PDB file of C-alpha atoms and ligand atoms in Angstrom:
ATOM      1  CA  UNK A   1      82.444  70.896  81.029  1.00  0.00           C
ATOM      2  CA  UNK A   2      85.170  73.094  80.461  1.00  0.00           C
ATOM      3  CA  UNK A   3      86.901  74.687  83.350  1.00  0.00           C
ATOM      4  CA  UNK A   4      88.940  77.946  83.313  1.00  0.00           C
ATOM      5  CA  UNK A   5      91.329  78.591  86.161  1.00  0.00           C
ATOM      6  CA  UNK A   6      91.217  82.013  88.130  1.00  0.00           C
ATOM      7  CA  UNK A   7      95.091  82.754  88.878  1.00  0.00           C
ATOM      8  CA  UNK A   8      95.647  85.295  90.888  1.00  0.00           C
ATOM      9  CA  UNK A   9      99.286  87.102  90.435  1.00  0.00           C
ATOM     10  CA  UNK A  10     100.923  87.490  93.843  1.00  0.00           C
ATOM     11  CA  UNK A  11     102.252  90.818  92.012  1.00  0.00           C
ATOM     12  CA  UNK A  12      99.709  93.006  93.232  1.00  0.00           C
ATOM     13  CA  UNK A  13      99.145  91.577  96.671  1.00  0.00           C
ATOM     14  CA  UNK A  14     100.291  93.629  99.481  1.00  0.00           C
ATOM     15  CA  UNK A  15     103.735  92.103 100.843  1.00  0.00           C
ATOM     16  CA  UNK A  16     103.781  93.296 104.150  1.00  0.00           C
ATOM     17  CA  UNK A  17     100.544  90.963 104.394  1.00  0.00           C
ATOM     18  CA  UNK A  18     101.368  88.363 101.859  1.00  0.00           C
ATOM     19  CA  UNK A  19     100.639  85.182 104.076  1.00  0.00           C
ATOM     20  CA  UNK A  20      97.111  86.915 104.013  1.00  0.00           C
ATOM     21  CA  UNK A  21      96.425  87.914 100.936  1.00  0.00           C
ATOM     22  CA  UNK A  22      97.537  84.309  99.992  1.00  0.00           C
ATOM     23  CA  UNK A  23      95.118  82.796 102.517  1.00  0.00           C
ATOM     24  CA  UNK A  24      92.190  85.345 100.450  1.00  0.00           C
ATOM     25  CA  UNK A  25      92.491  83.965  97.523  1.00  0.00           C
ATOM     26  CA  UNK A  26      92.086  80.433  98.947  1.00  0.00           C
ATOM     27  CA  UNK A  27      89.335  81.362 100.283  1.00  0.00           C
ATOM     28  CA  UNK A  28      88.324  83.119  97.432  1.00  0.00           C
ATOM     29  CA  UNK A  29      88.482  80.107  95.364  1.00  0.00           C
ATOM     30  CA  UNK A  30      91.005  80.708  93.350  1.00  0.00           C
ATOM     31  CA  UNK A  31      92.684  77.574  91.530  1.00  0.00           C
ATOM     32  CA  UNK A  32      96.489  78.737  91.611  1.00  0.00           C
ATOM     33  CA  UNK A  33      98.968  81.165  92.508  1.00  0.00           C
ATOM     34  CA  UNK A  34     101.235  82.971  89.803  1.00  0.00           C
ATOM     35  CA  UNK A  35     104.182  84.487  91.018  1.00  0.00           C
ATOM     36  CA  UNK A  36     106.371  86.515  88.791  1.00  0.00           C
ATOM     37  CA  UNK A  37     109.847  86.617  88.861  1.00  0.00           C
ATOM     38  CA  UNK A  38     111.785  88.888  87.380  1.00  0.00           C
ATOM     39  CA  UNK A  39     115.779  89.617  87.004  1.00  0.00           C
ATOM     40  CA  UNK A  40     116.217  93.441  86.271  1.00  0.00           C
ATOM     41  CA  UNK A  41     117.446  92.205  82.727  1.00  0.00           C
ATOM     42  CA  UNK A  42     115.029  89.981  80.745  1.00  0.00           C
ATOM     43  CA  UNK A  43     112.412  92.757  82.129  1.00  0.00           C
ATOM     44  CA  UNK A  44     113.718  96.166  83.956  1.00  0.00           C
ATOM     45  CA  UNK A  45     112.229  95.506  87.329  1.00  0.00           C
ATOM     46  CA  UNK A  46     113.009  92.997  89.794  1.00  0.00           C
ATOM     47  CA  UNK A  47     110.581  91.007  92.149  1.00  0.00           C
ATOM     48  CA  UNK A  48     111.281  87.623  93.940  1.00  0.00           C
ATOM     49  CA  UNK A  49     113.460  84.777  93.593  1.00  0.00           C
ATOM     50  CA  UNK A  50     113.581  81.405  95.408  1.00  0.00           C
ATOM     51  CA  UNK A  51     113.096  82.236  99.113  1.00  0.00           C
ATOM     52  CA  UNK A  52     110.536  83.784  98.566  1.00  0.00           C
ATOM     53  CA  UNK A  53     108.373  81.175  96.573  1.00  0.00           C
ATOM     54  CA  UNK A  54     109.837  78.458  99.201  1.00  0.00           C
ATOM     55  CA  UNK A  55     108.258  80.882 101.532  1.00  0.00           C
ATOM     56  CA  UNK A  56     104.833  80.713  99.925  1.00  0.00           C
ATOM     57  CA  UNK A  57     105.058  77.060  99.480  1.00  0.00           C
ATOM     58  CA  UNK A  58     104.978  76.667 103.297  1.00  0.00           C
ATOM     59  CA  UNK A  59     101.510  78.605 103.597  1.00  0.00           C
ATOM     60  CA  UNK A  60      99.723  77.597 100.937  1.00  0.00           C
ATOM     61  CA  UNK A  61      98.669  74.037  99.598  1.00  0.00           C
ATOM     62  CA  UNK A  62      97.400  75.781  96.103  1.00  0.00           C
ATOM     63  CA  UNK A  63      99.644  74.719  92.724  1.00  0.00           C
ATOM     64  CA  UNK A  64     102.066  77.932  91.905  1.00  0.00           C
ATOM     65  CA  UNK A  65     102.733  78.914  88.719  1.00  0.00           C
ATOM     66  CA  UNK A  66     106.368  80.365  88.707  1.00  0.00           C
ATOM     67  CA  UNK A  67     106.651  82.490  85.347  1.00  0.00           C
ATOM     68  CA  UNK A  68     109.968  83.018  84.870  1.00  0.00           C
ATOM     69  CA  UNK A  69     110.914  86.755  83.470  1.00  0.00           C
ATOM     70  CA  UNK A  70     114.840  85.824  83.283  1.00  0.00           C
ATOM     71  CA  UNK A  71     117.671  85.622  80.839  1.00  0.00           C
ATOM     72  CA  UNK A  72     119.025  81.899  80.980  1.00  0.00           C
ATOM     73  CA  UNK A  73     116.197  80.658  82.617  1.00  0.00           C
ATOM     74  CA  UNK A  74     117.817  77.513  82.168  1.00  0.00           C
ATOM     75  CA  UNK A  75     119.649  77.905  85.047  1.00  0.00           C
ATOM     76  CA  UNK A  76     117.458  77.951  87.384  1.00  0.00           C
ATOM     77  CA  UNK A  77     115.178  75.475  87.023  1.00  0.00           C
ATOM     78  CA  UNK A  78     116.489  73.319  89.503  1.00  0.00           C
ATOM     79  CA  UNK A  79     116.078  75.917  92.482  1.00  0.00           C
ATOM     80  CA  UNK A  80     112.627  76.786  91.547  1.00  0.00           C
ATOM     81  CA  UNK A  81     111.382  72.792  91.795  1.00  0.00           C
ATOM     82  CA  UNK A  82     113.251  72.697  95.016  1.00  0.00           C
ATOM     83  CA  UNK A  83     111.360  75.899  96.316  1.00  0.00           C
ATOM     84  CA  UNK A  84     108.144  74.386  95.491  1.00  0.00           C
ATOM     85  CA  UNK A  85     106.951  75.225  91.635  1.00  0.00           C
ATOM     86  CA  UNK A  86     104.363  73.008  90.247  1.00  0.00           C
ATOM     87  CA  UNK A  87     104.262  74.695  86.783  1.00  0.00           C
ATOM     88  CA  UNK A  88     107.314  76.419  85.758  1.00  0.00           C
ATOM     89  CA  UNK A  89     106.667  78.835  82.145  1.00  0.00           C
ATOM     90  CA  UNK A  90     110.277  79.952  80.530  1.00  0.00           C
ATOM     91  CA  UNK A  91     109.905  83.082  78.116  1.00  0.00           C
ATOM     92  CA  UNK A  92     111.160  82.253  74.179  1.00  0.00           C
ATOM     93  CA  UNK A  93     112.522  85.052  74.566  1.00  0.00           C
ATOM     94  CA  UNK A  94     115.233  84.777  77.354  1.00  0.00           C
ATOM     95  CA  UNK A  95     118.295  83.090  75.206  1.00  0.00           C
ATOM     96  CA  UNK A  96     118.758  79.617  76.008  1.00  0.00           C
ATOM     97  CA  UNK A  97     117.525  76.388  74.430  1.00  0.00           C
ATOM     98  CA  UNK A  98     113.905  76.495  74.082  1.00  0.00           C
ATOM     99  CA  UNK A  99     113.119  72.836  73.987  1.00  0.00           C
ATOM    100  CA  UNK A 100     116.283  71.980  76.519  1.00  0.00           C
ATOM    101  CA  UNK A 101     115.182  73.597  78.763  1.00  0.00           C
ATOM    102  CA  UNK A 102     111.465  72.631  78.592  1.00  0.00           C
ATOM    103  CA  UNK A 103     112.424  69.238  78.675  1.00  0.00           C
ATOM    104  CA  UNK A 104     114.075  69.867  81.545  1.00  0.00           C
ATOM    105  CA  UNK A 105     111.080  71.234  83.476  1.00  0.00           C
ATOM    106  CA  UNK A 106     109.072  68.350  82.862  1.00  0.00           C
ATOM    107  CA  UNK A 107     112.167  65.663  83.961  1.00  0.00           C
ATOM    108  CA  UNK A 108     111.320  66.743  86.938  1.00  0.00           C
ATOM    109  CA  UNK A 109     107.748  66.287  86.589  1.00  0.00           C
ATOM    110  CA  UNK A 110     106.597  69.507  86.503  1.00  0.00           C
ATOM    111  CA  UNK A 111     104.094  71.482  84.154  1.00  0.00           C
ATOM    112  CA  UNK A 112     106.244  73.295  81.288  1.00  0.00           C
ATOM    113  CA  UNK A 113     105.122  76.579  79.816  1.00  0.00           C
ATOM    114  CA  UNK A 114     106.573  78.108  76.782  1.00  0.00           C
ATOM    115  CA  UNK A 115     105.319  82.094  77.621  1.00  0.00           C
ATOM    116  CA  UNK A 116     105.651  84.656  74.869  1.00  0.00           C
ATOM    117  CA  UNK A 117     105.662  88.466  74.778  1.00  0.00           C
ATOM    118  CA  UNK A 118     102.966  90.083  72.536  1.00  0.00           C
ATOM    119  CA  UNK A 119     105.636  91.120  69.707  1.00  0.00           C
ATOM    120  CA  UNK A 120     106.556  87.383  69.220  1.00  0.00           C
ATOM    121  CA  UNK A 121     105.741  85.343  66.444  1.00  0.00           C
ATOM    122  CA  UNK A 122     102.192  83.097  67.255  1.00  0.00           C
ATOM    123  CA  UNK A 123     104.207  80.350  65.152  1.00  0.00           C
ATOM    124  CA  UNK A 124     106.799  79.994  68.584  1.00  0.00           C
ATOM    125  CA  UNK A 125     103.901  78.487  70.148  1.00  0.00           C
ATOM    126  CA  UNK A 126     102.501  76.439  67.758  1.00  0.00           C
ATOM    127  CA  UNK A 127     106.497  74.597  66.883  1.00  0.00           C
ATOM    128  CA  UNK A 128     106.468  74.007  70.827  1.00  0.00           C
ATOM    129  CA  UNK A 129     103.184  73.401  71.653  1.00  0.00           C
ATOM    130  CA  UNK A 130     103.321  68.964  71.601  1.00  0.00           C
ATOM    131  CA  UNK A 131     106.227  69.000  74.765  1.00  0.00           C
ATOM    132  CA  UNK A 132     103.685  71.983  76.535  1.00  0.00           C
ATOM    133  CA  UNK A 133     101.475  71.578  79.384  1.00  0.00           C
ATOM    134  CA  UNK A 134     100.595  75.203  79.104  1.00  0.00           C
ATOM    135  CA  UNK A 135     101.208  78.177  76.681  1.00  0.00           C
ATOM    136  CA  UNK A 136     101.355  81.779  78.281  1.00  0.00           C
ATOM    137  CA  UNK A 137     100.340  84.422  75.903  1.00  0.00           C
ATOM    138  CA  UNK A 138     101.450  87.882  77.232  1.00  0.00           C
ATOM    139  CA  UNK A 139      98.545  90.387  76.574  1.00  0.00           C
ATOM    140  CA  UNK A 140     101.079  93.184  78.045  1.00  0.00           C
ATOM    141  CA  UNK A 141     104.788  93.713  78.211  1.00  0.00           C
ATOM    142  CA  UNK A 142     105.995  91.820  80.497  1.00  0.00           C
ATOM    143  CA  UNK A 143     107.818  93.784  83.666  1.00  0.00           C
ATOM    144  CA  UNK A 144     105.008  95.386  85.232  1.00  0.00           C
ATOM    145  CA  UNK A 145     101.604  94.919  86.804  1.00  0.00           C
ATOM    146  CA  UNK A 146      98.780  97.519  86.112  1.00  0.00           C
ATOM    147  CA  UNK A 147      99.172  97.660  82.441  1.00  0.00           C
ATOM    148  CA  UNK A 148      96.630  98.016  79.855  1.00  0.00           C
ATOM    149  CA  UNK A 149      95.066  94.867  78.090  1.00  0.00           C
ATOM    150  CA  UNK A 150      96.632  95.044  74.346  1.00  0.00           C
ATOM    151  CA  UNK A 151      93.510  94.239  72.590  1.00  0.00           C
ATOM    152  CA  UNK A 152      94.528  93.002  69.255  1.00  0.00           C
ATOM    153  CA  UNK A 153      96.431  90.106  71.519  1.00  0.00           C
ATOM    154  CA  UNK A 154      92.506  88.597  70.943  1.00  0.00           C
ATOM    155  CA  UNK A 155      93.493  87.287  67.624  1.00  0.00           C
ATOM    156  CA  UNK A 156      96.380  85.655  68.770  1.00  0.00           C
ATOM    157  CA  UNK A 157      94.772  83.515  71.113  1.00  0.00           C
ATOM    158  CA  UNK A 158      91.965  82.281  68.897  1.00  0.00           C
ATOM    159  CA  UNK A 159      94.483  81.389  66.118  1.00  0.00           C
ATOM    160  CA  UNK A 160      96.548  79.391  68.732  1.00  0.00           C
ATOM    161  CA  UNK A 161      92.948  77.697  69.998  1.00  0.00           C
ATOM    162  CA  UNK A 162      92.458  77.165  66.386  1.00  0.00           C
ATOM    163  CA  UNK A 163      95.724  75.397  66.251  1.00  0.00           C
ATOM    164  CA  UNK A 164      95.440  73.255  69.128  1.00  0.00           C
ATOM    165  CA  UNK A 165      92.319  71.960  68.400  1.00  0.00           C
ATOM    166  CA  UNK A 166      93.563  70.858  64.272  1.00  0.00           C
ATOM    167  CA  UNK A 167      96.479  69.477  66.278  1.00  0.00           C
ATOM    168  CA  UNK A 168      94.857  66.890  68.727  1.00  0.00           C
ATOM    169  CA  UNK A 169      96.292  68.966  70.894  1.00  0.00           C
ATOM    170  CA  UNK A 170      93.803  70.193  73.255  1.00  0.00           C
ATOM    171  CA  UNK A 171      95.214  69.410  76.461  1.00  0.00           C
ATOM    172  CA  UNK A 172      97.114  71.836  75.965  1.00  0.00           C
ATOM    173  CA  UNK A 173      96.210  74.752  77.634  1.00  0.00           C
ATOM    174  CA  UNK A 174      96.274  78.797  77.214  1.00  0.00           C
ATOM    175  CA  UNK A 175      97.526  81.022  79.506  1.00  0.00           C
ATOM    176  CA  UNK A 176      96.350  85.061  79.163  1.00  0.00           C
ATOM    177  CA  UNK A 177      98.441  87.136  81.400  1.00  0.00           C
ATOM    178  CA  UNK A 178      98.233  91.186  81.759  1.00  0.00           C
ATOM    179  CA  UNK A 179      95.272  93.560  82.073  1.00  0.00           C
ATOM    180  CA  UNK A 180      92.562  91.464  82.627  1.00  0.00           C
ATOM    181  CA  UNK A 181      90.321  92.429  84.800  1.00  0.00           C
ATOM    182  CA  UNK A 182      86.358  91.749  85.439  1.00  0.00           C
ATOM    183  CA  UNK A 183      85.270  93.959  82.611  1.00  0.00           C
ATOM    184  CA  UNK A 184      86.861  91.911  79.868  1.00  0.00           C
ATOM    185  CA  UNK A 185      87.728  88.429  81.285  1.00  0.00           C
ATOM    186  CA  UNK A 186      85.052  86.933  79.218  1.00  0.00           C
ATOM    187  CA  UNK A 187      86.612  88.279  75.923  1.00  0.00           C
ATOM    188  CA  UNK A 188      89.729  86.206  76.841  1.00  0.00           C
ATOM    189  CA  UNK A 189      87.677  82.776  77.726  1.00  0.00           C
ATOM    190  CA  UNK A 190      85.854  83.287  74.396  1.00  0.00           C
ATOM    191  CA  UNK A 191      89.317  83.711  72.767  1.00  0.00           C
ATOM    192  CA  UNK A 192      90.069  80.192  74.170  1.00  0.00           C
ATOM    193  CA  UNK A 193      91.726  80.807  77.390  1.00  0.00           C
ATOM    194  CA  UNK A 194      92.220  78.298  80.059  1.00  0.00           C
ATOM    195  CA  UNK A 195      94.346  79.836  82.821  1.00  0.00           C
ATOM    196  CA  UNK A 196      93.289  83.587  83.513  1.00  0.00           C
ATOM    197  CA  UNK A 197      96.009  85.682  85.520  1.00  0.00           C
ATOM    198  CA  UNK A 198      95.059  88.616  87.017  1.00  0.00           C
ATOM    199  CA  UNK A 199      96.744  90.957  89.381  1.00  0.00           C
ATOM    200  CA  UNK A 200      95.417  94.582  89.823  1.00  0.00           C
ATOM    201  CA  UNK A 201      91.881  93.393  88.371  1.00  0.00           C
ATOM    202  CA  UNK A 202      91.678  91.162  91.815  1.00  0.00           C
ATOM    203  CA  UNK A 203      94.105  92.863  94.504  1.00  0.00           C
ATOM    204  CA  UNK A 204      92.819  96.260  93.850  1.00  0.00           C
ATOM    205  CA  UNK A 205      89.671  96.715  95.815  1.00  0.00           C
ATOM    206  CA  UNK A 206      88.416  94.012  97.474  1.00  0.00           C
ATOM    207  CA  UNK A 207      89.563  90.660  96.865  1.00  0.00           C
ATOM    208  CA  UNK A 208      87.307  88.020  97.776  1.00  0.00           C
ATOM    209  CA  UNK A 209      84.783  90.013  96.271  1.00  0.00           C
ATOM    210  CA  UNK A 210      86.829  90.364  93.234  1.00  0.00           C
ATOM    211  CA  UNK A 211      87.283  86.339  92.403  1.00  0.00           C
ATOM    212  CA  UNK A 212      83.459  86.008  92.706  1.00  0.00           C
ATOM    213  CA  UNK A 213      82.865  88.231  90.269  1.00  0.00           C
ATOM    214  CA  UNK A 214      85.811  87.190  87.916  1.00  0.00           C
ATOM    215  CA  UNK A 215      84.059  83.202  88.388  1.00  0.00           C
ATOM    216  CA  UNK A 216      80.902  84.862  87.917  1.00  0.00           C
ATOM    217  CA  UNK A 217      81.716  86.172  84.475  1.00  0.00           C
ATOM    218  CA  UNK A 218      83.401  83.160  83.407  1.00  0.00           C
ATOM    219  CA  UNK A 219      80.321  80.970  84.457  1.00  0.00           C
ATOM    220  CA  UNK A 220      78.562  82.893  82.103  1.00  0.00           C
ATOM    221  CA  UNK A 221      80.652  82.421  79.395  1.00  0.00           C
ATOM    222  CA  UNK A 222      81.472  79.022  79.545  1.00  0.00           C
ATOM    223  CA  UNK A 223      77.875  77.022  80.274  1.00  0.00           C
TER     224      UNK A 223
HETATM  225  C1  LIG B   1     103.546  91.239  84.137  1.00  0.00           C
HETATM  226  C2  LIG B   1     103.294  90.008  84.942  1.00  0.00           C
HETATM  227  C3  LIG B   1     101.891  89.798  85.329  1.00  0.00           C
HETATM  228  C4  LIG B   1     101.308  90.887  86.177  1.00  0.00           C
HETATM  229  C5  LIG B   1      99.859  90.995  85.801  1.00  0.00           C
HETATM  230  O1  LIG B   1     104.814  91.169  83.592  1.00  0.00           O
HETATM  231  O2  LIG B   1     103.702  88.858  84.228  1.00  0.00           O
HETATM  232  O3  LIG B   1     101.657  88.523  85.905  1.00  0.00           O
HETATM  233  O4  LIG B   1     101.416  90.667  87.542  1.00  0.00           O
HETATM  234  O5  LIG B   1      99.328  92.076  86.443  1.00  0.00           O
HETATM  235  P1  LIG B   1      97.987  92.780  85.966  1.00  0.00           P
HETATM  236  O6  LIG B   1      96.904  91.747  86.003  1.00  0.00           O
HETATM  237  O7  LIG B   1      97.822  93.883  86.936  1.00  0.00           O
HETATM  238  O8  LIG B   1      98.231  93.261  84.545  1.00  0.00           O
HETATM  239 ZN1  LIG B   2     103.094  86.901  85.052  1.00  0.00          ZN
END
């Protein structure tokens, strides 16, 4: 049976209470934590770097999903499988060495990502996609949590599905993140994705209440 993972994005959580929240969405059922980190310059904000995901790793035994928002993200791949990362996802976008540097995420035997924004070429993904564990398709601009869904973004992940499948490769799986929310998750599962990140959709309100749902619309979608 196919299984979609419920992601919640550490974004939207409240950080006074973080050790909490993080302990919700375990509880919650959620399959892994994304944590977005971002260097003022690839995006214009700025979240949380190393410490702080080395801080998560001690309270939490759930994979985390580091997606990395930063210019030569090349550099830092070393300190964010040292902080704890299980899948690290690099941005084509963020001049370095695209298959470098995923090749170096997965020497240290780690999920590698290849993320794009929603203005990049589809055919990124699909000249990367045989060294991926994981593709994340943006379905905002990244930088900010809260945004809109960008609903033509749809397309984009069928005709990557579409792809993978002609391709054998299948195991390969597809990441939406930005603006989904319980209303239209099941648009992006039918659209072929595999890891669904939400933020404001599951922090705002009540959580635990929140990933039931999210699993409950899912369920219906995928049996
Ligand atoms: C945006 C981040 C997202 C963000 C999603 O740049 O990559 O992970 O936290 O937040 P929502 O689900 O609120 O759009
Ligand atoms: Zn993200």
């Amino acid at each position: 049976m196919r299984k979609v993972y419920i992601e919640p994005s550490l974004l939207s959580a409240d950080f006074v209470n973080l050790a909490r929240d993080i302990r919700m969405c375990e509880e919650g059922g959620a399959d892994l934590l994304h944590l977005d980190i971002m260097d003022g310059c690839f995006v214009p904000n700025i979240t949380i770097g190393q410490p702080v995901v080395k801080a998560i790793r001690q309270v939490s035994n759930l994979p985390l999903v580091c997606h990395l928002m930063i210019v030569h993200p090349e550099r830092y791949i070393e300190d964010f499988v040292d902080a704890g990362a299980d899948y690290i996802s690099i941005h084509c976008e963020g001049q370095h060495h695209i298959n470098r540097t995923l090749e170096s995420i997965k020497s240290y035997g780690k999920f590698c990502g290849l993320a794009l924004n929603p203005g990049t070429p589809i055919e990124f993904a699909f000249e990367n996609a045989e060294i991926c564990d994981f593709i994340l398709l943006m379905s905002v601009n990244p930088g900010f949590g809260g945004q809109t869904f960008i609903t033509s973004f749809l397309k984009r992940a069928e005709r990557l599905k579409d792809f993978l499948l002609k391709n054998n490769l299948e195991n390969v799986l597809i990441e939406v993140d930005g603006g989904i929310k319980i209303d239209n998750v099941q648009d992006v599962v039918r659209a072929g994705a595999d890891m669904i990140v939400s933020g404001s959709g599951l922090f705002n309100g009540n959580l635990l209440e929140n990933i039931e749902k999210m699993r409950k619309k899912i369920q219906e979608v995928i049996t």
